[in-house]
Short mmCIF file of C-alpha atoms in Angstrom, two decimals:
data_model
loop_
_atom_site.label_atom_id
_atom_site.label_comp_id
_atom_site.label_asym_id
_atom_site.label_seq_id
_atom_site.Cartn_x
_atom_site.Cartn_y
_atom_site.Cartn_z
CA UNK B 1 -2.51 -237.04 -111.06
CA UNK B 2 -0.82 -239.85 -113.08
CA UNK B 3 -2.08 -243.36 -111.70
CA UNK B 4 1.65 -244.68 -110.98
CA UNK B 5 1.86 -241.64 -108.51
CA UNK B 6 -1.40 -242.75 -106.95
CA UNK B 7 0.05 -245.76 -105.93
CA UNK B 8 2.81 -244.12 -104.30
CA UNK B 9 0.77 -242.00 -102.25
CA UNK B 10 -0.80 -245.05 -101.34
CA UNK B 11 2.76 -246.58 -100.20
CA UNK B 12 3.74 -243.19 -98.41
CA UNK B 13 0.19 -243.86 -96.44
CA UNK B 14 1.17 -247.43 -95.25
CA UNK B 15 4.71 -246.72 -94.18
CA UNK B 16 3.63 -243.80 -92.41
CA UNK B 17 0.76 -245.59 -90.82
CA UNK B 18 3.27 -248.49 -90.00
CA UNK B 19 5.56 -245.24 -88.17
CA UNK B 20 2.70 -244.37 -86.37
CA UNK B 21 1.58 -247.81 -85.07
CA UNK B 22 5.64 -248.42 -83.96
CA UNK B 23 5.66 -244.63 -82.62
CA UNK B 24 2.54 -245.60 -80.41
CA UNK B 25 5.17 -248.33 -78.38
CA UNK B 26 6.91 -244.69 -77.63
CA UNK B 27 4.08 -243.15 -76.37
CA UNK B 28 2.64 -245.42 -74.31
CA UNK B 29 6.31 -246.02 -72.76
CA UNK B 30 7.14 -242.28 -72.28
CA UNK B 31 3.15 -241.95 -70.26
CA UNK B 32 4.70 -245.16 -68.17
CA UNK B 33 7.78 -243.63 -67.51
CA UNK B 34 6.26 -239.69 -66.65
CA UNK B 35 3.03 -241.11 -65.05
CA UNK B 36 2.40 -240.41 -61.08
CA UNK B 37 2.20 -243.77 -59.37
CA UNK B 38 -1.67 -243.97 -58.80
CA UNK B 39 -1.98 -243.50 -62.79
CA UNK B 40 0.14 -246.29 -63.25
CA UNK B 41 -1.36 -249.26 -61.04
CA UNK B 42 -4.79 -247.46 -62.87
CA UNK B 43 -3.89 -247.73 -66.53
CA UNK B 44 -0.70 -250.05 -66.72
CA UNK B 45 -1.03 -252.34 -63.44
CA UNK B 46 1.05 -254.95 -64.95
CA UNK B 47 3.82 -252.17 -65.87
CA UNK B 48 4.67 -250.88 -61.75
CA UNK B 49 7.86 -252.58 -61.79
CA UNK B 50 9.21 -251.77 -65.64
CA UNK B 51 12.54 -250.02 -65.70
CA UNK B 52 13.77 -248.34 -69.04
CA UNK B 53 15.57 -251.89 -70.46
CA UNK B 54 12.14 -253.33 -70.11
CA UNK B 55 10.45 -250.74 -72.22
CA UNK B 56 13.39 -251.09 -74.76
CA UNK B 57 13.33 -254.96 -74.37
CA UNK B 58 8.93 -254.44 -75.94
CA UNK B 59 10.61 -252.00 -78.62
CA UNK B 60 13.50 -254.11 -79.99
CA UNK B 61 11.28 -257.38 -80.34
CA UNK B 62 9.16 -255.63 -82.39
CA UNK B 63 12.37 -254.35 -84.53
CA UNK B 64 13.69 -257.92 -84.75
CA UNK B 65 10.60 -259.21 -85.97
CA UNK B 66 10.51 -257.37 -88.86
CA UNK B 67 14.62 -257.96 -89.39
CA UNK B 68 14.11 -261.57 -88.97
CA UNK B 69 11.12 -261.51 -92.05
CA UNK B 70 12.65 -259.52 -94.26
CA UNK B 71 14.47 -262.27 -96.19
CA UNK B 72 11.85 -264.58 -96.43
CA UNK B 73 9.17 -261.72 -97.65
CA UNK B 74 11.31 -260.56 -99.97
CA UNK B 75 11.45 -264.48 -101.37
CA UNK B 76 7.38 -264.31 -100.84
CA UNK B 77 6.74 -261.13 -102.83
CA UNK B 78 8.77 -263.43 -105.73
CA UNK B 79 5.98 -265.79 -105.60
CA UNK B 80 3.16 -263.85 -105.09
CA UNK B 81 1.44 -260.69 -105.39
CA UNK B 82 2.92 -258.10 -103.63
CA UNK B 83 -0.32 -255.88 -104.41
CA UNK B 84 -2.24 -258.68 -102.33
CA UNK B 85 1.24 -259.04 -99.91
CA UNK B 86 0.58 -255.23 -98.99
CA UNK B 87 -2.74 -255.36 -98.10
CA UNK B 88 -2.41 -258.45 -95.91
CA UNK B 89 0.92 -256.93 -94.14
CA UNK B 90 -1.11 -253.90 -93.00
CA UNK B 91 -4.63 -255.60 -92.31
CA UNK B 92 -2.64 -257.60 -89.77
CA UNK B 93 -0.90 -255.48 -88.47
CA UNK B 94 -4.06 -252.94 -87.40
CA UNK B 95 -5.97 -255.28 -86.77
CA UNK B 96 -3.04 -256.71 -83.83
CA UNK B 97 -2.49 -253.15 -82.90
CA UNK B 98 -5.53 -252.45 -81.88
CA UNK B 99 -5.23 -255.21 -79.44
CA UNK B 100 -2.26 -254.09 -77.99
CA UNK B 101 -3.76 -252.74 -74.85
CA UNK B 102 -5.68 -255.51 -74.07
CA UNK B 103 -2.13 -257.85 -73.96
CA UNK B 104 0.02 -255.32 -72.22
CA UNK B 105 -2.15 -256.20 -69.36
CA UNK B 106 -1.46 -260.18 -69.39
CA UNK B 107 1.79 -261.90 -69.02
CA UNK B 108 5.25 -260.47 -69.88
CA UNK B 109 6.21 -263.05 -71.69
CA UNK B 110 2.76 -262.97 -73.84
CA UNK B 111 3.33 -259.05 -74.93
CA UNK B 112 7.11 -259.62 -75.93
CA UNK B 113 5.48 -262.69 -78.05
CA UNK B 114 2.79 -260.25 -79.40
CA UNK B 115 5.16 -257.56 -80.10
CA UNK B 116 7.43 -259.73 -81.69
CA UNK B 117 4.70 -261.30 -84.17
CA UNK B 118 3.57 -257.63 -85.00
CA UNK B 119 6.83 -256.77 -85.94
CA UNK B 120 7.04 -259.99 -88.04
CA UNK B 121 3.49 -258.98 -89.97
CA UNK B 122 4.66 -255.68 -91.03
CA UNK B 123 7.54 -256.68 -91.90
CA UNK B 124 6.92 -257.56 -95.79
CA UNK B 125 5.58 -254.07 -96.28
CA UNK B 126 9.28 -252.88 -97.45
CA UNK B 127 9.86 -255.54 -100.02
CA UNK B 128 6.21 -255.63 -101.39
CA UNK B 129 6.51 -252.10 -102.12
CA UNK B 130 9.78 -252.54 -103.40
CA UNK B 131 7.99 -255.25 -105.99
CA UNK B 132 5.29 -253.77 -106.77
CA UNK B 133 7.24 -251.11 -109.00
CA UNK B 134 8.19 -253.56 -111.51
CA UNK B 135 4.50 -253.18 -112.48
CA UNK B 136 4.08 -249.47 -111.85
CA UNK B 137 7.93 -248.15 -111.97
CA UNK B 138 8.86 -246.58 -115.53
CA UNK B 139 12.62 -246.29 -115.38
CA UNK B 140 12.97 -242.60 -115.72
CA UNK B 141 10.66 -242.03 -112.80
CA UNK B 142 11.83 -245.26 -110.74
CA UNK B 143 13.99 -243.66 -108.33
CA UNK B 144 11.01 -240.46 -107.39
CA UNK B 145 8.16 -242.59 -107.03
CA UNK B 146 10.29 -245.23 -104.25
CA UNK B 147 11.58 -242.26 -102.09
CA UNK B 148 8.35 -240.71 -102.39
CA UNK B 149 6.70 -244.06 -101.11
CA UNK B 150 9.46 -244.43 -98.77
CA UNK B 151 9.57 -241.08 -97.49
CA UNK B 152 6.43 -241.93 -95.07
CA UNK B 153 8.47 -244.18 -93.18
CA UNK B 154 10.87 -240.99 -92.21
CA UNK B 155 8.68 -238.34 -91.84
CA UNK B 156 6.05 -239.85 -89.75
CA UNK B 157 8.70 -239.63 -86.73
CA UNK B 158 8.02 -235.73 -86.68
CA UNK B 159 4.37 -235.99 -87.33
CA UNK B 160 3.03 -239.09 -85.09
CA UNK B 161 4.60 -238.31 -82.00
CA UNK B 162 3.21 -234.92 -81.54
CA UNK B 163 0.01 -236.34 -82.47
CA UNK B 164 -0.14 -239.37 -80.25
CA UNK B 165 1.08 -237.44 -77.08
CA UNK B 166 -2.08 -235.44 -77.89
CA UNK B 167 -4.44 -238.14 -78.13
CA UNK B 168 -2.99 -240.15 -75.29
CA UNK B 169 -3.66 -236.60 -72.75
CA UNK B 170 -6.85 -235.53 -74.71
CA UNK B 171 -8.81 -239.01 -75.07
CA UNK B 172 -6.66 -241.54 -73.27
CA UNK B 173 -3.12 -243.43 -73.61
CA UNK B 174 -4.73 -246.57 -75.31
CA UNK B 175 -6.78 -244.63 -78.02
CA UNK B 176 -3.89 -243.92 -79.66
CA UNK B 177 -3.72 -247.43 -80.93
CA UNK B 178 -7.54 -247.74 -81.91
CA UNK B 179 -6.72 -244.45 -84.07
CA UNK B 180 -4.05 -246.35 -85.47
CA UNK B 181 -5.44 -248.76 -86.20
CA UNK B 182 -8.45 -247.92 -87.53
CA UNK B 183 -6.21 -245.72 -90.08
CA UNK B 184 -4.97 -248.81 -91.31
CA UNK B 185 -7.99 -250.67 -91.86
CA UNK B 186 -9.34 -247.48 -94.23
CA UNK B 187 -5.96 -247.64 -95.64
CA UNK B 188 -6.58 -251.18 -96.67
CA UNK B 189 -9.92 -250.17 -97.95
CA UNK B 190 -9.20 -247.43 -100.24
CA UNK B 191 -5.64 -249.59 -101.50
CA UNK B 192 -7.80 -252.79 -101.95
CA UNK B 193 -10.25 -250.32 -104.07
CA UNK B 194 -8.47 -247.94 -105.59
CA UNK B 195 -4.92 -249.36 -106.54
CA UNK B 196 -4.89 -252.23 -109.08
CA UNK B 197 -1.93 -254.97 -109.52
CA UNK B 198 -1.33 -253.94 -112.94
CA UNK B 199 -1.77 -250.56 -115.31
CA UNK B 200 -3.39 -253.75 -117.70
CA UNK B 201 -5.85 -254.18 -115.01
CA UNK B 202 -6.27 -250.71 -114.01
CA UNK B 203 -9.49 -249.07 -115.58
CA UNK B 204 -9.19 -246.14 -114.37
CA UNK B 205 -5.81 -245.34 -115.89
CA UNK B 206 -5.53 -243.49 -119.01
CA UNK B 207 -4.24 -245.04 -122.23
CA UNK B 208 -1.36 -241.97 -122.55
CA UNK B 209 -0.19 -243.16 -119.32
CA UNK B 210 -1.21 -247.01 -119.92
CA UNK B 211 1.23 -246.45 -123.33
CA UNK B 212 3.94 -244.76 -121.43
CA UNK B 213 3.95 -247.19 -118.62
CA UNK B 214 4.40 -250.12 -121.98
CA UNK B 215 7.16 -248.34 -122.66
CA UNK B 216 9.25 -247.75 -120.21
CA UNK B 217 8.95 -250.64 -118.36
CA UNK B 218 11.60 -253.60 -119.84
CA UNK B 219 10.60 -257.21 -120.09
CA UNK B 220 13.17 -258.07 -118.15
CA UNK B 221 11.87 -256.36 -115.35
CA UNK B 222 8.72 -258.23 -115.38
CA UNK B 223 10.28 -261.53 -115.61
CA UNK B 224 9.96 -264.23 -113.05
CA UNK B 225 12.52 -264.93 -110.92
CA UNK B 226 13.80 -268.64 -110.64
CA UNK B 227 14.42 -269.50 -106.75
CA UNK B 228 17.01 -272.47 -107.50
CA UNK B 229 18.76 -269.94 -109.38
CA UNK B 230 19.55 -267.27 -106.97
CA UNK B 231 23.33 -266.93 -106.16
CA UNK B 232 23.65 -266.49 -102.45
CA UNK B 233 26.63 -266.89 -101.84
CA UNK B 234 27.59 -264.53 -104.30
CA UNK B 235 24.49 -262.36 -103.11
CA UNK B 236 25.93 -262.18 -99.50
CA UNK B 237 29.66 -261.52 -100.16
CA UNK B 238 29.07 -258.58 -102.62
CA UNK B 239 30.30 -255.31 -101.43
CA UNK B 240 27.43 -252.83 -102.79
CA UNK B 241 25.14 -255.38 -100.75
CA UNK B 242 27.22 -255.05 -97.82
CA UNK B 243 27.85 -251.42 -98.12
CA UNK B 244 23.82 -251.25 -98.36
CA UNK B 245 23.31 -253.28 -95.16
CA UNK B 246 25.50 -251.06 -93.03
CA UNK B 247 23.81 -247.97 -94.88
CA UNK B 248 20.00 -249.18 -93.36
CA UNK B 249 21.64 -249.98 -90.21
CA UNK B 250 23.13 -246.63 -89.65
CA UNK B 251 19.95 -244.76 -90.49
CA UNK B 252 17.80 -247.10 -88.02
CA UNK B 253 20.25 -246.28 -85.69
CA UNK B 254 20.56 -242.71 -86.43
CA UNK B 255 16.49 -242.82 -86.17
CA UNK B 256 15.90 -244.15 -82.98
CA UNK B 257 18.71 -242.01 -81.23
CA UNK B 258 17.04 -238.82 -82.96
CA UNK B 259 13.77 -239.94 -81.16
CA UNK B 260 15.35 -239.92 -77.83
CA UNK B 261 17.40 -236.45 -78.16
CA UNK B 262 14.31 -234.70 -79.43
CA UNK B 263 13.27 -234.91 -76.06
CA UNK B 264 15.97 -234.01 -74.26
CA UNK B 265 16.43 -230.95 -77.13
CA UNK B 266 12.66 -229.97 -76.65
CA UNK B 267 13.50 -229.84 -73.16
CA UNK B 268 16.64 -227.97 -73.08
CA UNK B 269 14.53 -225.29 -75.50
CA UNK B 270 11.77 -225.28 -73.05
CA UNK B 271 14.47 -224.74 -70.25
CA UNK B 272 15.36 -221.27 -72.84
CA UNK B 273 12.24 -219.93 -72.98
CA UNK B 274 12.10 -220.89 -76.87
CA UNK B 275 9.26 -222.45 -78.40
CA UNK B 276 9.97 -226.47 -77.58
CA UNK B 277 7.87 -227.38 -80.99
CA UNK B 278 10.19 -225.60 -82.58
CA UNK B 279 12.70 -228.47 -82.70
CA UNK B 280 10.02 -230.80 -84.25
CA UNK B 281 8.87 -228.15 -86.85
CA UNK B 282 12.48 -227.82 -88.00
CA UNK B 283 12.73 -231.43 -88.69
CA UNK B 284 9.26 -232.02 -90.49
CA UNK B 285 10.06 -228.94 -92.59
CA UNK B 286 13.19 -230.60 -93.66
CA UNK B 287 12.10 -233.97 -94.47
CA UNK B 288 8.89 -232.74 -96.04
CA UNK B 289 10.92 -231.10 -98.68
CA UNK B 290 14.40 -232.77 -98.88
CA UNK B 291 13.39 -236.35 -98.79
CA UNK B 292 11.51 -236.19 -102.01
CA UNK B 293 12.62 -233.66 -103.82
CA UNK B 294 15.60 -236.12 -103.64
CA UNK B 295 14.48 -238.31 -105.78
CA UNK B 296 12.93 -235.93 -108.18
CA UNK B 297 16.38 -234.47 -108.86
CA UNK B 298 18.40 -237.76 -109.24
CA UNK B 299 15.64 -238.71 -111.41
CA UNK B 300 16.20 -235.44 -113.69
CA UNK B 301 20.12 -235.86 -113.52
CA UNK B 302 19.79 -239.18 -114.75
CA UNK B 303 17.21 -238.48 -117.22
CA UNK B 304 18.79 -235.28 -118.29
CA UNK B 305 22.19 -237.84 -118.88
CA UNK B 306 23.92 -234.98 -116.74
CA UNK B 307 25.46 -238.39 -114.28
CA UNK B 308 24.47 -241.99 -114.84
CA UNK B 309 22.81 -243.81 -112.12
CA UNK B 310 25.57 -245.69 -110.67
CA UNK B 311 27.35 -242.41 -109.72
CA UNK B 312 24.22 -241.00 -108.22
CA UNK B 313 23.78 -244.34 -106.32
CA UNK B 314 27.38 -243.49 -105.15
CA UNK B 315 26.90 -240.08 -104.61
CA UNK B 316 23.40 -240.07 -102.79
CA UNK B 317 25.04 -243.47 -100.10
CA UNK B 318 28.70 -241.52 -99.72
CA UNK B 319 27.20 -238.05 -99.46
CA UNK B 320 24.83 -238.68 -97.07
CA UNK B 321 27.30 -239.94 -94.64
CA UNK B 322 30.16 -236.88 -95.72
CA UNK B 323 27.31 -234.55 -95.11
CA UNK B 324 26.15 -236.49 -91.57
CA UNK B 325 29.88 -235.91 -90.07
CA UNK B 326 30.22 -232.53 -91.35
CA UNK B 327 26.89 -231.09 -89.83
CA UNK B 328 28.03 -232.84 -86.34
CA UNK B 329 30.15 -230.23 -86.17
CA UNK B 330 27.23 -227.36 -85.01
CA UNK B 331 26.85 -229.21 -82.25
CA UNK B 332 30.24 -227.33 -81.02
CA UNK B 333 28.77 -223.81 -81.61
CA UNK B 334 28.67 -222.34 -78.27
CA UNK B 335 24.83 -221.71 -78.51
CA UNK B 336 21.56 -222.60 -77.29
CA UNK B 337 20.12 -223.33 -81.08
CA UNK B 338 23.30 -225.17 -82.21
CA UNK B 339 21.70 -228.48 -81.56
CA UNK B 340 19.24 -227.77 -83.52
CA UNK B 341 21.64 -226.99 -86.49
CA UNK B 342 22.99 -230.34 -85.73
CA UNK B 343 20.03 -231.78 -85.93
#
C-alpha cells in the first residue's frame, strides 16, 4: 500500500475515533434516559433530575466548541505542523474523555465547561487533516484520499453506537469512554510512529512513490501562507464559501436527526417482527461503499478529463441535495420498510 494512502487510513482512524468519543455522550444519555430509577441515583446520582434539553444542552456545547475553533485552527495549522496539530488534537482529547465520568458526577456547570473544552480540543482535527495533504495530496488523487480520510467521521455513526450500547450493558456505561479513549492514545502512538510530516522525511516510502509524490504536488501548494494577506472580507462574502457553509450545516443537521430516527426506525422494525439491526446494517453497507468510492470516481472523471473539477465540485454539492429530496419521497410508500428506503 502506497505511503500517501497510509496516512489516510490513519486520518479515517482519528475521525472515526473522534465519532466514537462524541457517540459515547449518546450512549451514556440514552442509559440515563431508559435506566430504572435505582440505576440512576447508582451510576448517575448527579443526573436524577435531567430532562431531554439537559442532555442536549451536554451535546451541543461540545458541538459549539469545536464550531467556535475551527477558524482559529485552521489559522494554527498555517503556522504550524499540522502532522504535530493532529497528534496533539487527539492526545487531548482521549486523554479528557477518559475523564468524563469522573466530572459528570461534580457540578453542572463544571461538565458543560468540560464538554465544551473537549469539543474545543478536537476541534483542529478537520483542518489539520485538511493541511496535511499539501504534503501528501498528489493532485490526481487529492479528492480520494480526503473523502477516504473523511469518510470515518460518517461511518462511525453506524458502527460506534451498536458497539458502545454493547459495552455499556456487557462491562458498564462508563467503560465505554476508557475504550475510547484508550483507542486514541494507540492511535496517537502508531500516527506519531508510523506517519511522517513529509514523503522527504519519510524512510519508509519508496523512491517510485517519493518521485511521483515530486511530481504531482505544485510549489504553489507548498507555499506559505502570509496572514496580513488574507482577504476576509472578500473570504466571507464569496458565494462558493457560503454555499459550502450551508452545505456542512445541512449534513450536521441531517446527522444528528438520522441518530435520533434510527431509534425510533429500529423500534418500529422491532414492533414488525423484522430484524431491528437491520436498519443499521443498511446504512453501514451504504456508507462503507458509497462514501469512498465517491471520491475514487470523481478522481477518475477528472483524471480521465471526462468533466473538470469545478463541475464535479458542482455536481457532487447540487446532486447530493437533488438526490436528498428525491429519496424523501419513499417515505410515502405505504409500507413497513419504506423508511428504510428513505433512509
Amino acid at each position: 500500500i502506497p505511503r500517501r494512502y497510509h496516512v489516510a487510513i490513519m486520518c479515517y482512524l482519528a475521525f472515526f475515533i473522534k465519532g466514537w468519543m462524541v457517540t459515547n455522550l449518546w450512549t451514556m444519555f440514552v442509559h440515563i434516559l431508559l435506566a430504572a430509577e435505582e440505576v440512576r441515583k447508582r451510576d448517575f446520582p448527579k443526573s436524577e433530575n435531567w430532562t431531554v434539553e439537559d442532555l442536549e444542552t451536554h451535546l451541543d456545547l461540545n458541538y459549539w466548541g469545536g464550531a467556535v475553533i475551527q477558524l482559529p485552527a485552521a489559522l494554527i495549522t498555517i503556522c504550524f505542523s499540522p502532522h504535530k496539530i493532529m497528534l496533539l488534537s487527539v492526545l487531548l482529547a482521549s486523554l479528557l474523555h477518559m475523564l468524563t465520568p469522573f466530572i459528570i458526577h461534580g457540578p453542572a456547570v463544571g461538565t458543560y465547561f468540560f464538554l465544551f473544552t473537549q469539543g474545543m480540543v478536537a476541534g483542529p482535527l478537520a483542518c489539520a487533516c485538511v493541511s496535511i495533504w499539501k504534503e501528501w495530496g498528489p493532485a490526481r488523487e487529492r479528492t480520494s484520499l480526503l473523502v477516504l480520510a473523511f469518510s470515518g467521521q460518517i461511518i462511525n455513526v453506524y458502527v460506534t453506537f451498536s458497539l458502545s450500547m454493547f459495552l455499556a450493558e456487557a462491562v458498564g456505561p462508563f467503560s465505554i469512554y476508557y475504550f475510547a479513549g484508550m483507542a486514541g492514545v494507540l492511535w496517537c502512538f502508531l500516527w506519531n510512529t508510523l506517519i511522517y510530516e513529509s514523503p522527504t522525511s519519510d524512510p519508509l516510502i519508496t523512491i517510485e512513490e517519493q518521485c511521483y509524490l515530486e511530481e504531482n504536488i505544485t510549489p504553489d501548494m507548498k507555499e506559505k501562507i502570509n496572514l496580513k494577506s488574507i482577504p476576509w472580507k472578500s473570504i466571507f462574502l464569496s458565494m462558493p464559501v457560503i454555499s459550502l457553509c450551508l452545505v456542512f450545516f445541512t449534513v450536521s443537521f441531517l446527522k444528528k436527526v438520522m441518530m435520533f430516527t434510527g431509534i425510533l426506525i429500529n423500534v418500529q422494525l422491532m414492533n414488525k417482527d423484522y430484524d431491528p439491526s437491520f436498519s443499521h446494517w443498511v446504512l453501514t453497507f451504504n456508507f462503507v461503499l458509497l462514501v469512498p468510492a465517491s471520491g475514487f470516481l470523481v478522481d477518475y472523471l477528472i483524471n480521465r478529463e471526462i468533466f473538470q473539477r469545478l463541475t464535479m465540485r458542482k455536481f457532487f454539492c447540487t446532486g447530493g441535495f437533488i438526490m436528498l429530496a428525491l429519496f424523501l419521497g419513499f417515505s410515502f410508500i405505504p409500507s413497513d420498510l419504506s423508511p428504510i428506503f428513505c433512509y
